[in-house]
Every structure is written in structure tokens, then in C-alpha cells.
Amino acid sequence: MISKNMPHLEAAGDSKKLIVDGRPFVMIAGEVHNSASSSSAYMEKLWEQAKALELNSLILPVTWEMTEPKEGKFDFSVPDALIRQARAHGMKIQFLWFGAWKNAQCFYAPAWVKRDTGRFLRAELQKGEKAVRNAYGMEYSTLSAFCEETLRADAAAFAALMAHLKEVDGEAHTVILVQVENETGLLERAREHSDEADRRFAEPVPAAFRTFLVDHPSLLSPELAKAFAADAADGADWTAVFGEMAEEVFTAYYTASYVEQVARAGKEVYPLPMTANCWLDRGQKPGMYPTGGPIAKTAAVWRFGAPDIDILAPDIYIPDFAGVCREYAKNGNPLCIAECALHAYAGLREIYTIGRHHAICYSPFGIEDIGKPFTAVQGALFGMDTTDEALKTPQDPEEYRKINHLLQGLLPLVTEKYGTRDLVGAISEVPKENSFVFGPYRFTAAFGTPILRRKNGACLLVQKEEGDFYCLAVGCALVLSSADETRPHSEYLLAEEGEFAGGSWQPGIRCNGDEVQIMSFEEPTLLHLVPHVYG
């Protein structure tokens, strides 16, 4: 059965928020390593670890190979066990469907799919070439986005999973989001080169797609807007319409179309909100990253090609974290981060994404490794930036727990302000975006000042009602000033540390004297602030 209050997205200003059981919900989450969720026995310690970190959700792969080991014969014992564990720990789940694609490869396709290469076609990276050695010396092969047999089988398996979730979880809503495939696209080449792919590449660009791009110019990235020849002749092919981006747009179009058909098959039986994630472009040539995934420059292609995908979600391991957030928190797309690195910015970025971008999900990858030194493999494959010392330092688990603890209590107020200007955030990675005006009050978050030992920090500020604020700060100094020329002086009528418990504010120390003259916070601190300006 399906409850009337099943998880869904609801408009919040220019974006959306996630509603679970009738209330806004933000996933304070962690994604486990790919293989961890294949064993409920192995997962038991990870649920305990997640609970100790004060997470409210885990993001877990569910794989095609495990759920359909023989064609048409389904086994949902593993996801069922994961759901039972989540309920026992009072947590929620986002399942990741590892079907035809995982990291642009077919790792998790069942053995019966992998063996039958005549029926389930591999992508031809060049004519007749179905596998290559990549830059790391590993063999690369993936299923073709143009194979109807693969699409039919993948969609049928996903629909079976969603039908099962409806049966076992349609009332309880333990599973609140589902990701369709994982980091889709094609590595090593910009497009496939099979006879079928060549035929479609030579065909006219579908007229409905061209019309969509013309009618929605605000959705086009600068790169796509520049490449798109809106005035090309009717019946023009991909090269004539998209020039140097032709192969990439072509691959994105057919990848999105494939994912759409899988998502639609699932939604027809159980319409949970669905996401599609992406391995980001770092300014490289197509094929160095998976060509065809929902990266920012081809997001408009996905908006047309995959309307049943509710959220496009970035996996962020590149240096410009804040820039990626801006790209994926616009045009009505709620920010949903299922993967990011576990360095010393992890907790700070959680504060920032919720405060600045009103994120519905924040989830570092490999959450079970929190606090552990980074391996060489992580550094190489994730492309982790280490120009900042904090980016080389693992996240301190206790600091992360405390941030989550303070956020959990604050979330009812915070989510009430999603989509409004009453909720803001700042981070030391973007030091110039650190000043916020609320009527006559101006707050400035200062980072890396001489009065702070640490150089990295973040701040979230929410106005409950006019002149009544709560602030979550770490690694920053908070400066109050007047934004009213007629009342140029400022002070605090109330400044106290504390936390929310059971929905009520529990004050700790009342700050005054030295503690309000210099308001600096090395450790995660939640404050209740009532400012005052006067002439």
C-alpha cells in the first residue's frame, strides 16, 4: 500500500524541499562504500557508527546482480534486511540502483547479462571495439545505451524493486529517495561508434528537443548556449546543430533517454522522488569524464530527456565545491549531494550547503572511513585537491558528530525557512560571500582572523522572526553592525549558547562582556541572538 503522506518534493521559493510523513526532511547522511551494503551482517556495525555520528540517513547501493541473479527470478532479501536495520536504528535510506551503469561501467549487471554479449550489447568505443585499457591500465567496457534488450531488462528489474518497496515500505517510508543508475555515461570516447550509434548520429536532431532548448534559454549552460545553432535548418543533424559539442550532447540525449525509461518504469508502480548523479567535468575532454552524464553543461539535455528524474545531483570531489553547489542549486533543482570527500571541510560544507543552498541531502562518501588517513587510491581516483592543509586532513569524527547534533535540533526551524531569505550560510572557501543583511541588522562571518587558531570555518544564520536569530558557527568570528544609517550603532540584547532538545531551546551560558565584544568560535557552537540598533 501507499500512504497519502509518501515522500515527495514540495516547492520552496525558487527550489524544492523534501517532505517525509508530512514534514520537511533534510538528509544528514553518509554513503557507504560500494560493497558494504551487500551484507546486512557487515552493515550492522555501520548502522551503529552512523547513529554515533548522529546521522539520520544512510545512502546504500542496491544492485541488479544481487536482486536478479537469474533472469526473471528476484531476490530482495538484502534490501529487506537493510530496511529492517534502518527502522531498528530510527533512520532513513536512499537506495542507489546500480543497474546498467556504475561509474560509467557495467560492474553490477548480472552475470547472465555480462555473458550474453550478443543480446546485451557492449558500447563500441570504436567500430567493433568493445573494451580498452584506460589511463590507469584497467580494462574498460560498458553496456550500450542504444541496446533495447539491456534497457528492457534493466527497466524491468528496477520496476520489480520499486514494486517490492511499495509492498514492504509503502506505509513506513523508510526509503525516501531512489537514485537511478550511478554516474552514467561513456568513458574514453565522446560517443559510441556502433552502426546503430552512427546511424542515429547522422539523423536529424529531434525537433521537440530543439524546440525545448529554444523555449528554455535560461536552462542552457554557457557552453551549450554557445554551441547551439538555434537557427540551423530543419532536419539538421547533430553536428550542424551543436558543432564541437555534438558528440557530447548526442550521448547526453540518449543516456538521459535510457535513464528516463528506467525511472518511468519504477515510478509507474511506486513514485518516490528519483535522482541522477554525475561524475563531474573538470574542464577535460569528453571521455576523460563520463560523457553523457548530467554534468552542469548538459543539464538542460537531461531536463528534456529525463523528466521523471526529479533531482540532478553532483558527486563533488573537485576543488571548487561552492561553485558546483551554485550550478546545481538553480533552475528549481534542489541541492542534493550524495557523494563528497571526508576531509576536514566535510562538516563545514554540511553547514554551508544547508544554510546557503537549502540542501535536501548532504552525504560524504565512505562514511565508515571518517577520521582515517586518506589512501593514495582515494587521492588519485577522487582527484582530491590538497592545496589547502584542511583538504589533506581527515574530518574529525567528534566535530562532525557535534555539528550533526546541533543541526538535528535546529532543522525544524531551518526547514521552515527553506526557500526564503531568512536562512543564509557562509564558508571560508568563499570568504567574500560572508556578509548578510536582515533589515537593520548586518552580520559578518570572519574567517582566518588572528583571533582564531583555525583557518577553515563555516556559519549558518536563521532568522526565526524579525530580530530573533539562531546561529551555528565553527571556525569563525561573528561581527554585528547596523545596516540602518539612521541608527548606526549596534549591540546584543541577548546572546546565549545552547541547543534544541525535544523541539525546545535549552539555553547554556549567557554571553556578555568579553564574549560578545569578541564573538569567535573555534568549535561548533549554536547561539540564540537578539540584536539591537539605535541612533
Tab-separated table of N, CA and C in Angstrom, residues 440-441 482 484-493 531-535:
chain	number	residue	atom	x	y	z
A	440	PRO	N	17.531	46.016	9.553
A	440	PRO	CA	18.533	46.945	10.083
A	440	PRO	C	19.808	46.254	10.594
A	441	TYR	N	19.848	44.906	10.532
A	441	TYR	CA	20.962	44.190	11.135
A	441	TYR	C	21.888	43.614	10.061
A	482	SER	N	25.259	47.765	12.212
A	482	SER	CA	23.967	48.299	11.782
A	482	SER	C	23.950	48.495	10.280
A	484	ASP	N	21.351	50.307	9.119
A	484	ASP	CA	20.401	51.419	9.107
A	484	ASP	C	21.174	52.713	9.395
A	485	GLU	N	21.291	53.576	8.394
A	485	GLU	CA	22.063	54.817	8.556
A	485	GLU	C	21.479	55.716	9.633
A	486	THR	N	20.179	55.601	9.874
A	486	THR	CA	19.564	56.462	10.893
A	486	THR	C	19.792	55.928	12.307
A	487	ARG	N	20.205	54.663	12.398
A	487	ARG	CA	20.514	54.043	13.698
A	487	ARG	C	21.849	53.301	13.540
A	488	PRO	N	22.941	54.032	13.577
A	488	PRO	CA	24.225	53.462	13.180
A	488	PRO	C	24.908	52.576	14.226
A	489	HIS	N	24.363	52.488	15.422
A	489	HIS	CA	25.035	51.750	16.485
A	489	HIS	C	24.336	50.411	16.730
A	490	SER	N	25.106	49.419	17.189
A	490	SER	CA	24.546	48.076	17.368
A	490	SER	C	25.055	47.439	18.655
A	491	GLU	N	24.251	46.512	19.162
A	491	GLU	CA	24.615	45.755	20.357
A	491	GLU	C	23.695	44.536	20.438
A	492	TYR	N	23.994	43.636	21.371
A	492	TYR	CA	23.130	42.485	21.603
A	492	TYR	C	22.285	42.707	22.854
A	493	LEU	N	20.994	42.445	22.746
A	493	LEU	CA	20.134	42.387	23.921
A	493	LEU	C	20.198	41.000	24.556
A	531	PRO	N	19.694	40.979	18.394
A	531	PRO	CA	20.458	42.215	18.234
A	531	PRO	C	19.577	43.453	18.412
A	532	HIS	N	20.258	44.603	18.504
A	532	HIS	CA	19.553	45.877	18.684
A	532	HIS	C	20.380	46.958	17.996
A	533	VAL	N	19.708	47.858	17.270
A	533	VAL	CA	20.392	49.010	16.681
A	533	VAL	C	19.728	50.282	17.203
A	534	TYR	N	20.524	51.330	17.311
A	534	TYR	CA	20.000	52.583	17.864
A	534	TYR	C	20.790	53.763	17.305
A	535	GLY	N	20.207	54.969	17.465
A	535	GLY	CA	20.822	56.180	16.945
A	535	GLY	C	21.542	56.966	18.021
